[in-house]
Tab-separated table of C-alpha atoms in Angstrom:
chain	number	residue	atom	x	y	z
B	1	MET	CA	0.000	0.000	0.000
B	2	VAL	CA	1.275	3.493	-0.756
B	3	SER	CA	2.083	5.598	2.264
B	4	ASN	CA	-0.253	8.398	3.277
B	5	PRO	CA	0.291	11.503	1.131
B	6	PRO	CA	1.907	14.403	3.029
B	7	TRP	CA	-1.270	16.495	3.043
B	8	ARG	CA	-3.060	14.046	5.360
B	9	GLY	CA	-3.429	15.595	8.797
B	10	THR	CA	-1.685	18.834	7.774
B	11	LYS	CA	-2.784	22.408	7.282
B	12	ASN	CA	-1.973	22.215	3.603
B	13	THR	CA	-4.854	23.294	1.347
B	14	THR	CA	-3.382	21.844	-1.819
B	15	LEU	CA	-5.604	19.709	-3.991
B	16	SER	CA	-3.015	16.955	-4.190
B	17	ILE	CA	-5.471	14.473	-2.731
B	18	GLU	CA	-4.736	11.166	-4.352
B	19	GLY	CA	-5.855	8.208	-2.253
B	20	ASP	CA	-4.408	4.846	-1.448
B	21	ILE	CA	-4.322	2.397	-4.327
B	22	MET	CA	-5.378	-0.806	-2.580
B	23	PHE	CA	-9.062	-1.500	-1.926
B	24	ASN	CA	-11.451	-4.391	-1.378
B	25	LEU	CA	-14.791	-4.161	-3.171
B	26	HIS	CA	-17.161	-7.138	-3.165
B	27	VAL	CA	-20.838	-6.484	-3.892
B	28	PRO	CA	-22.603	-9.681	-5.018
B	29	THR	CA	-26.020	-8.020	-5.343
B	30	ARG	CA	-27.443	-7.990	-8.862
B	31	VAL	CA	-29.058	-4.633	-9.597
B	32	LEU	CA	-31.885	-3.600	-11.895
B	33	PHE	CA	-31.660	0.193	-12.059
B	34	GLY	CA	-33.958	2.613	-13.853
B	35	CYS	CA	-37.532	3.706	-14.374
B	36	GLY	CA	-39.933	0.816	-14.874
B	37	GLN	CA	-37.627	-1.892	-13.540
B	38	LEU	CA	-40.209	-3.159	-11.044
B	39	ASN	CA	-42.067	-4.489	-14.064
B	40	GLU	CA	-39.166	-6.870	-14.688
B	41	LEU	CA	-39.329	-8.584	-11.299
B	42	HIS	CA	-41.400	-11.510	-12.577
B	43	ALA	CA	-38.693	-12.439	-15.095
B	44	GLN	CA	-35.881	-12.692	-12.532
B	45	PRO	CA	-34.596	-15.929	-10.975
B	46	MET	CA	-36.343	-16.414	-7.637
B	47	PRO	CA	-34.521	-17.743	-4.555
B	48	GLY	CA	-37.518	-19.742	-3.330
B	49	LYS	CA	-41.204	-20.477	-3.746
B	50	LYS	CA	-42.802	-18.453	-0.954
B	51	ALA	CA	-41.922	-14.862	-0.129
B	52	MET	CA	-42.662	-12.846	2.958
B	53	ILE	CA	-43.054	-9.258	1.746
B	54	VAL	CA	-41.757	-6.865	4.380
B	55	VAL	CA	-43.142	-3.310	4.384
B	56	SER	CA	-43.437	-0.438	6.838
B	57	ASN	CA	-46.282	0.149	9.263
B	58	GLY	CA	-47.298	3.174	7.189
B	59	LYS	CA	-49.588	3.370	4.191
B	60	SER	CA	-47.441	4.623	1.337
B	61	VAL	CA	-46.636	1.352	-0.487
B	62	LYS	CA	-50.276	0.305	-0.241
B	63	VAL	CA	-51.868	3.630	-1.189
B	64	ASN	CA	-49.488	4.206	-4.078
B	65	GLY	CA	-50.022	0.713	-5.455
B	66	TYR	CA	-46.422	-0.479	-5.047
B	67	LEU	CA	-47.403	-3.413	-2.857
B	68	ALA	CA	-50.086	-4.593	-5.275
B	69	ARG	CA	-47.682	-4.315	-8.192
B	70	THR	CA	-45.005	-6.284	-6.326
B	71	GLU	CA	-47.488	-9.003	-5.368
B	72	GLU	CA	-48.660	-9.201	-8.966
B	73	GLN	CA	-45.092	-9.577	-10.219
B	74	LEU	CA	-44.340	-12.328	-7.704
B	75	HIS	CA	-47.574	-14.184	-8.408
B	76	GLN	CA	-46.836	-13.965	-12.127
B	77	ALA	CA	-43.549	-15.724	-11.341
B	78	GLY	CA	-45.426	-18.457	-9.467
B	79	ILE	CA	-44.431	-17.217	-6.004
B	80	GLU	CA	-46.774	-17.477	-3.046
B	81	THR	CA	-46.715	-14.427	-0.758
B	82	VAL	CA	-47.432	-13.396	2.813
B	83	LEU	CA	-47.243	-9.862	4.212
B	84	TYR	CA	-45.413	-8.467	7.262
B	85	ASP	CA	-46.338	-4.783	7.598
B	86	LYS	CA	-44.978	-3.814	11.003
B	87	ILE	CA	-41.648	-2.054	10.370
B	88	GLU	CA	-41.131	1.328	12.032
B	89	ALA	CA	-38.914	4.165	10.890
B	90	ASN	CA	-35.719	3.332	12.774
B	91	PRO	CA	-36.777	-0.346	13.104
B	92	LEU	CA	-36.968	-1.805	16.591
B	93	ARG	CA	-35.377	-4.956	17.974
B	94	GLN	CA	-38.659	-6.569	18.989
B	95	THR	CA	-40.317	-5.893	15.609
B	96	VAL	CA	-37.393	-7.416	13.731
B	97	THR	CA	-37.332	-10.468	15.992
B	98	ALA	CA	-41.100	-10.935	15.568
B	99	GLY	CA	-40.661	-10.690	11.811
B	100	GLY	CA	-38.164	-13.551	11.869
B	101	GLN	CA	-40.600	-15.641	13.857
B	102	MET	CA	-43.406	-14.872	11.412
B	103	ALA	CA	-41.240	-15.854	8.459
B	104	VAL	CA	-40.728	-19.265	10.051
B	105	ALA	CA	-44.384	-19.678	10.994
B	106	SER	CA	-45.548	-18.765	7.496
B	107	GLY	CA	-43.114	-21.085	5.761
B	108	ALA	CA	-41.481	-18.285	3.777
B	109	ASP	CA	-38.178	-19.247	2.197
B	110	PHE	CA	-37.137	-15.763	1.101
B	111	LEU	CA	-37.936	-12.119	1.823
B	112	VAL	CA	-38.950	-9.245	-0.396
B	113	ALA	CA	-38.119	-5.948	1.293
B	114	LEU	CA	-40.351	-3.282	-0.247
B	115	GLY	CA	-39.732	0.180	1.130
B	116	GLY	CA	-37.032	2.531	2.334
B	117	GLY	CA	-33.878	1.906	4.269
B	118	SER	CA	-35.673	0.976	7.488
B	119	VAL	CA	-37.560	-1.849	5.766
B	120	ILE	CA	-34.464	-3.181	4.027
B	121	ASP	CA	-32.376	-2.906	7.200
B	122	ALA	CA	-35.046	-4.705	9.206
B	123	SER	CA	-35.281	-7.450	6.589
B	124	LYS	CA	-31.624	-8.289	7.101
B	125	GLY	CA	-32.258	-8.889	10.792
B	126	ILE	CA	-35.434	-10.815	10.003
B	127	ALA	CA	-33.486	-13.020	7.592
B	128	VAL	CA	-30.964	-13.884	10.309
B	129	VAL	CA	-33.570	-14.645	12.984
B	130	ALA	CA	-35.668	-16.755	10.603
B	131	ALA	CA	-32.710	-19.007	9.866
B	132	ASN	CA	-30.953	-19.015	13.246
B	133	GLY	CA	-33.687	-18.424	15.819
B	134	GLY	CA	-33.451	-16.386	18.993
B	135	ASP	CA	-33.485	-12.614	19.309
B	136	VAL	CA	-31.926	-10.354	16.690
B	137	TRP	CA	-29.770	-8.788	19.419
B	138	ASP	CA	-28.072	-12.162	19.827
B	139	TYR	CA	-26.286	-11.483	16.524
B	140	ILE	CA	-25.342	-7.847	17.079
B	141	THR	CA	-21.589	-7.522	17.547
B	142	ASN	CA	-21.477	-3.976	18.957
B	143	GLY	CA	-22.492	-2.475	22.280
B	144	THR	CA	-24.653	-4.811	24.360
B	145	GLY	CA	-25.170	-7.250	21.485
B	146	LYS	CA	-24.283	-10.845	22.314
B	147	GLY	CA	-22.108	-11.246	19.235
B	148	MET	CA	-23.249	-14.771	18.409
B	149	PRO	CA	-22.085	-16.022	15.002
B	150	ILE	CA	-24.588	-16.249	12.160
B	151	GLU	CA	-24.103	-19.974	11.658
B	152	LYS	CA	-27.013	-20.741	9.335
B	153	THR	CA	-27.413	-18.955	6.045
B	154	PRO	CA	-29.994	-16.139	6.381
B	155	LEU	CA	-33.057	-16.164	4.151
B	156	PRO	CA	-32.333	-14.638	0.737
B	157	ILE	CA	-33.528	-11.060	0.232
B	158	ILE	CA	-34.871	-9.221	-2.779
B	159	ALA	CA	-34.708	-5.492	-2.006
B	160	ILE	CA	-37.036	-3.073	-3.792
B	161	THR	CA	-36.251	0.412	-2.599
B	162	THR	CA	-38.875	3.152	-2.638
B	163	THR	CA	-36.535	5.890	-1.369
B	164	ALA	CA	-33.143	7.296	-2.318
B	165	GLY	CA	-31.139	7.540	0.874
B	166	THR	CA	-29.556	4.604	2.602
B	167	GLY	CA	-28.030	2.441	-0.120
B	168	SER	CA	-29.056	-0.518	2.033
B	169	GLU	CA	-30.285	-2.362	-1.050
B	170	THR	CA	-26.683	-3.148	-1.972
B	171	ASP	CA	-24.730	-3.286	1.263
B	172	MET	CA	-24.316	-5.928	3.951
B	173	GLY	CA	-25.623	-4.188	7.066
B	174	GLY	CA	-28.936	-3.252	8.617
B	175	VAL	CA	-29.285	-0.760	11.478
B	176	ILE	CA	-31.625	-1.746	14.321
B	177	THR	CA	-32.663	0.119	17.494
B	178	ASN	CA	-32.803	-1.338	20.994
B	179	GLN	CA	-35.171	0.922	22.932
B	180	GLU	CA	-34.220	-0.576	26.284
B	181	THR	CA	-30.544	0.292	25.977
B	182	LYS	CA	-30.974	3.284	23.625
B	183	GLU	CA	-28.578	1.723	21.139
B	184	LYS	CA	-28.864	1.924	17.369
B	185	THR	CA	-26.334	-0.268	15.634
B	186	PRO	CA	-26.114	-2.670	12.694
B	187	ILE	CA	-26.420	-6.361	12.205
B	188	LYS	CA	-23.944	-7.081	9.442
B	189	GLY	CA	-22.115	-9.743	7.514
B	190	PRO	CA	-21.377	-10.806	3.944
B	191	GLN	CA	-24.374	-13.182	4.080
B	192	LEU	CA	-26.687	-10.156	4.228
B	193	PHE	CA	-26.155	-8.641	0.805
B	194	PRO	CA	-29.530	-8.780	-0.975
B	195	GLN	CA	-29.542	-11.277	-3.817
B	196	LEU	CA	-31.334	-8.821	-6.088
B	197	ALA	CA	-31.987	-5.083	-5.821
B	198	ILE	CA	-34.513	-3.149	-7.843
B	199	ILE	CA	-33.939	0.598	-7.882
B	200	ASP	CA	-36.873	2.088	-9.764
B	201	PRO	CA	-37.111	5.892	-9.455
B	202	GLU	CA	-40.783	5.756	-10.403
B	203	LEU	CA	-41.430	4.325	-6.925
B	204	MET	CA	-39.817	7.423	-5.377
B	205	ALA	CA	-42.002	10.005	-7.108
B	206	SER	CA	-44.549	9.922	-4.275
B	207	VAL	CA	-42.067	10.726	-1.476
B	208	PRO	CA	-42.987	14.130	0.044
B	209	PRO	CA	-40.509	16.992	-0.454
B	210	ARG	CA	-39.181	17.153	3.098
B	211	PHE	CA	-38.522	13.412	3.267
B	212	THR	CA	-36.986	13.521	-0.196
B	213	ALA	CA	-34.511	16.019	1.267
B	214	TYR	CA	-33.852	14.000	4.442
B	215	GLN	CA	-33.182	10.862	2.452
B	216	GLY	CA	-31.081	12.647	-0.137
B	217	PHE	CA	-28.860	14.158	2.540
B	218	ASP	CA	-28.399	10.733	4.108
B	219	ALA	CA	-27.071	9.527	0.755
B	220	LEU	CA	-24.957	12.655	0.417
B	221	PHE	CA	-23.354	12.175	3.834
B	222	HIS	CA	-22.569	8.524	3.141
B	223	ASN	CA	-20.398	9.752	0.311
B	224	ILE	CA	-18.975	12.854	2.006
B	225	GLU	CA	-18.017	10.818	5.052
B	226	GLY	CA	-16.448	8.151	2.873
B	227	TYR	CA	-14.391	10.798	1.108
B	228	ILE	CA	-12.847	12.066	4.361
B	229	ALA	CA	-12.537	8.634	6.019
B	230	ASN	CA	-9.060	7.318	6.771
B	231	LYS	CA	-9.872	4.207	4.725
B	232	SER	CA	-10.372	6.092	1.478
B	233	SER	CA	-8.900	4.786	-1.759
B	234	LEU	CA	-8.905	5.828	-5.382
B	235	MET	CA	-11.957	3.619	-5.892
B	236	SER	CA	-13.932	5.012	-2.955
B	237	GLU	CA	-13.042	8.573	-3.942
B	238	MET	CA	-14.239	8.046	-7.501
B	239	ILE	CA	-17.537	6.643	-6.208
B	240	ALA	CA	-17.996	9.397	-3.623
B	241	LEU	CA	-17.295	12.356	-5.902
B	242	THR	CA	-19.552	11.015	-8.637
B	243	ALA	CA	-22.381	10.574	-6.127
B	244	ILE	CA	-21.870	13.954	-4.463
B	245	GLU	CA	-21.968	15.773	-7.782
B	246	ALA	CA	-25.153	13.972	-8.839
B	247	ILE	CA	-26.978	14.460	-5.540
B	248	SER	CA	-26.019	18.097	-5.029
B	249	GLN	CA	-27.122	19.025	-8.551
B	250	TYR	CA	-30.389	17.108	-8.669
B	251	LEU	CA	-31.670	16.877	-5.081
B	252	PRO	CA	-33.056	20.436	-5.028
B	253	ILE	CA	-34.915	19.659	-8.249
B	254	ALA	CA	-36.365	16.424	-6.830
B	255	VAL	CA	-37.451	18.280	-3.685
B	256	LYS	CA	-39.233	20.979	-5.678
B	257	ASP	CA	-40.704	18.648	-8.319
B	258	GLY	CA	-41.065	15.090	-7.103
B	259	LYS	CA	-42.424	13.957	-10.460
B	260	ASN	CA	-39.216	14.921	-12.255
B	261	LEU	CA	-37.948	11.424	-12.986
B	262	THR	CA	-34.608	12.613	-14.327
B	263	ALA	CA	-33.860	14.210	-10.961
B	264	ARG	CA	-35.197	11.197	-9.089
B	265	GLU	CA	-33.005	8.901	-11.163
B	266	LYS	CA	-29.848	10.942	-10.541
B	267	VAL	CA	-30.447	11.085	-6.771
B	268	ALA	CA	-31.230	7.370	-6.710
B	269	PHE	CA	-27.959	6.711	-8.517
B	270	GLY	CA	-26.093	8.753	-5.895
B	271	SER	CA	-27.833	6.798	-3.148
B	272	TYR	CA	-26.894	3.490	-4.774
B	273	LEU	CA	-23.283	4.661	-5.007
B	274	GLY	CA	-23.476	5.508	-1.300
B	275	GLY	CA	-24.149	1.839	-0.604
B	276	LEU	CA	-21.078	0.899	-2.625
B	277	GLU	CA	-19.088	3.556	-0.775
B	278	MET	CA	-19.918	1.927	2.553
B	279	VAL	CA	-18.712	-1.430	1.235
B	280	VAL	CA	-15.430	-0.284	-0.278
B	281	CYS	CA	-14.788	2.322	2.432
B	282	SER	CA	-16.810	3.483	5.458
B	283	THR	CA	-18.808	6.296	6.927
B	284	VAL	CA	-17.333	8.115	9.926
B	285	SER	CA	-18.441	9.140	13.401
B	286	GLU	CA	-21.135	11.579	12.230
B	287	HIS	CA	-23.279	8.512	11.627
B	288	SER	CA	-22.474	7.125	15.079
B	289	MET	CA	-23.484	10.403	16.657
B	290	GLU	CA	-26.740	10.608	14.741
B	291	HIS	CA	-27.650	7.043	15.622
B	292	SER	CA	-27.601	8.098	19.265
B	293	LEU	CA	-29.928	11.013	18.497
B	294	SER	CA	-32.520	8.804	16.808
B	295	ALA	CA	-32.070	5.935	19.273
B	296	PHE	CA	-33.093	8.312	22.046
B	297	HIS	CA	-35.818	9.909	19.904
B	298	GLN	CA	-37.440	7.274	17.701
B	299	GLU	CA	-39.445	9.778	15.673
B	300	LEU	CA	-36.359	11.639	14.427
B	301	PRO	CA	-35.671	10.812	10.749
B	302	HIS	CA	-32.084	9.697	10.335
B	303	GLY	CA	-31.366	12.120	7.510
B	304	ALA	CA	-32.795	15.020	9.505
B	305	GLY	CA	-30.496	14.188	12.405
B	306	LEU	CA	-27.491	14.148	10.095
B	307	ILE	CA	-28.449	17.563	8.714
B	308	MET	CA	-28.728	18.945	12.250
B	309	LEU	CA	-25.239	17.730	13.122
B	310	SER	CA	-23.487	18.487	9.870
B	311	GLU	CA	-22.352	22.106	10.246
B	312	SER	CA	-20.970	21.597	13.747
B	313	TYR	CA	-19.493	18.189	12.956
B	314	PHE	CA	-17.603	19.075	9.787
B	315	THR	CA	-16.533	22.477	11.174
B	316	TYR	CA	-14.804	20.619	14.010
B	317	PHE	CA	-12.712	18.643	11.534
B	318	ILE	CA	-11.980	21.712	9.401
B	319	GLU	CA	-10.839	23.688	12.451
B	320	HIS	CA	-8.458	20.851	13.313
B	321	HIS	CA	-7.071	20.874	9.740
B	322	VAL	CA	-7.570	17.152	9.384
B	323	CYS	CA	-7.687	17.032	5.579
B	324	ASP	CA	-7.966	20.552	4.205
B	325	GLY	CA	-7.493	19.569	0.572
B	326	ARG	CA	-10.360	17.122	0.725
B	327	PHE	CA	-12.783	19.711	2.069
B	328	VAL	CA	-11.842	22.072	-0.754
B	329	ARG	CA	-12.498	19.298	-3.269
B	330	LEU	CA	-15.826	18.523	-1.574
B	331	ALA	CA	-16.881	22.162	-1.881
B	332	GLN	CA	-16.114	21.963	-5.583
B	333	ALA	CA	-18.121	18.747	-5.927
B	334	LEU	CA	-21.051	20.527	-4.266
B	335	GLY	CA	-20.954	23.109	-7.044
B	336	MET	CA	-18.650	25.803	-5.635
B	337	THR	CA	-16.141	25.442	-8.443
B	338	GLU	CA	-14.119	28.446	-7.287
B	339	ALA	CA	-13.555	27.025	-3.774
B	340	THR	CA	-10.051	27.434	-2.374
B	341	GLU	CA	-10.529	27.181	1.399
B	342	PRO	CA	-11.803	24.262	3.534
B	343	LYS	CA	-14.566	26.421	5.027
B	344	ASP	CA	-15.979	26.861	1.531
B	345	PHE	CA	-17.343	23.349	2.032
B	346	ILE	CA	-19.510	24.549	4.937
B	347	THR	CA	-20.769	27.453	2.827
B	348	ALA	CA	-21.680	25.124	-0.020
B	349	LEU	CA	-23.297	22.569	2.302
B	350	LEU	CA	-25.453	25.181	4.042
B	351	GLN	CA	-26.536	26.603	0.692
B	352	LEU	CA	-27.636	23.145	-0.449
B	353	GLN	CA	-29.642	22.753	2.758
B	354	LYS	CA	-31.340	26.095	2.068
B	355	ASP	CA	-32.050	25.089	-1.514
B	356	CYS	CA	-33.720	21.909	-0.227
B	357	GLY	CA	-35.727	23.685	2.484
B	358	VAL	CA	-34.105	21.949	5.466
B	359	ALA	CA	-31.848	24.668	6.875
B	360	ASP	CA	-34.291	25.366	9.716
B	361	LEU	CA	-34.155	21.980	11.479
B	362	LYS	CA	-33.883	22.103	15.278
B	363	MET	CA	-33.077	19.323	17.726
B	364	SER	CA	-35.460	20.915	20.205
B	365	ASP	CA	-38.358	20.335	17.802
B	366	TYR	CA	-37.899	16.594	18.405
B	367	GLY	CA	-37.635	16.856	22.185
B	368	ILE	CA	-33.860	16.534	22.280
B	369	THR	CA	-32.314	18.281	25.289
B	370	PRO	CA	-28.652	19.085	26.035
B	371	ASP	CA	-28.695	17.092	29.274
B	372	GLU	CA	-28.923	13.946	27.109
B	373	PHE	CA	-25.680	14.642	25.285
B	374	PRO	CA	-23.230	12.973	27.696
B	375	GLN	CA	-25.162	9.695	27.626
B	376	MET	CA	-25.628	9.961	23.856
B	377	ALA	CA	-21.887	10.457	23.456
B	378	ARG	CA	-21.080	7.477	25.662
B	379	ILE	CA	-23.426	5.178	23.751
B	380	ALA	CA	-22.237	6.480	20.366
B	381	LYS	CA	-18.675	5.610	21.394
B	382	SER	CA	-19.690	2.074	22.390
B	383	ALA	CA	-22.629	0.929	20.236
B	384	MET	CA	-21.094	2.473	17.091
B	385	ALA	CA	-17.436	2.521	18.106
B	386	PHE	CA	-16.257	1.059	14.816
B	387	LEU	CA	-17.100	4.208	12.841
B	388	PHE	CA	-14.946	6.350	15.130
B	389	LYS	CA	-12.042	4.211	13.927
B	390	SER	CA	-12.607	5.632	10.446
B	391	ASP	CA	-12.016	9.214	11.626
B	392	ARG	CA	-8.704	10.869	10.789
B	393	ILE	CA	-8.404	12.172	14.359
B	394	ASP	CA	-9.604	10.662	17.617
B	395	LEU	CA	-12.790	12.097	19.128
B	396	SER	CA	-13.228	11.778	22.872
B	397	GLU	CA	-16.629	11.690	24.548
B	398	ASP	CA	-16.062	15.322	25.507
B	399	ASP	CA	-15.394	16.184	21.861
B	400	VAL	CA	-18.632	14.486	20.860
B	401	VAL	CA	-20.580	16.407	23.505
B	402	GLU	CA	-19.034	19.645	22.257
B	403	ILE	CA	-20.172	18.918	18.691
B	404	TYR	CA	-23.679	18.094	19.921
B	405	GLN	CA	-23.795	21.325	21.928
B	406	LYS	CA	-22.712	23.493	19.017
B	407	ALA	CA	-25.296	21.818	16.783
B	408	TYR	CA	-28.130	22.340	19.269
B	409	LYS	CA	-30.883	24.834	18.630
């Protein structure tokens, strides 16, 4: 492996930002991407004969006809179906465990995850429980998870995403919340890549503007965080910059006109690349910190929490001159082509938030209070400790609390 370039960890603002050459990228998921691809589901090889379709506890996939269309496609392929419609935003341990038990009771031999990141994440835990029994927390390796091995092959998953945000349709992890311990952390392993992913932007046209923005910023931060992670490589940087440019250009359009399928397609592509970014590289501690916010406050959308943290979080790293050249390049990728200073990234990021109508988010609107920050910081550093290892400088619990405090309003 090449040694770290001299700009890493220095005050240098040069754009000499080449990454390490070596990387490991393995994504076995077959992808059907583009408008109308749901209509091709019936023609794909099926991993079994009976599917449990997993959807959220909301109404969107039913009201918009996506569930009926998916059932029709599966029935056309000769697949019997059963429905599990219990998944919350920020899916809960007990719901995931119950889903695994239902899959067994119904005789399902594979899962079809139809929905956003929460549904696909939950399906990965359901797949493990269905095959291995017990509680999903038995197989969580972080925090208070028991860290039991996934000995039996999880049920196969077909992921049909209806949002552009998490990239979970093509990665190997699924984030689950334990309300008792206030931990939000992933179940993960190479067995959990979906067998097939369908990314059809037509299914995203019904997402309301504000949630389009939340989800789009989640995808954006996957790629921004990957770009500044200490594990970055030429491959991860290529993926991240391509995604950032697509999302920053087209997300404001998708927010303002949800029926614009060109914009939806570009943002969905950036989200998909964000999933690849997490496989070949990693996110960083911003995601750990947000997971504590939404573990404590279940109703907080993940993307909204990331937006709330972003100015304070990235300013901390810029002020410590962790990778000045990378922040300049990120500002340029966000559309500020004349950027020359690291803080230009913050200017560009805040402008994008204004353009998407989410610059006014407040933690206090979700009941978050500063007295929670020390416990949030402690849990972030334990339940999601592995992402802190991707930071270019070490953050202490006190540093995390400071970032939370500066982000609070």
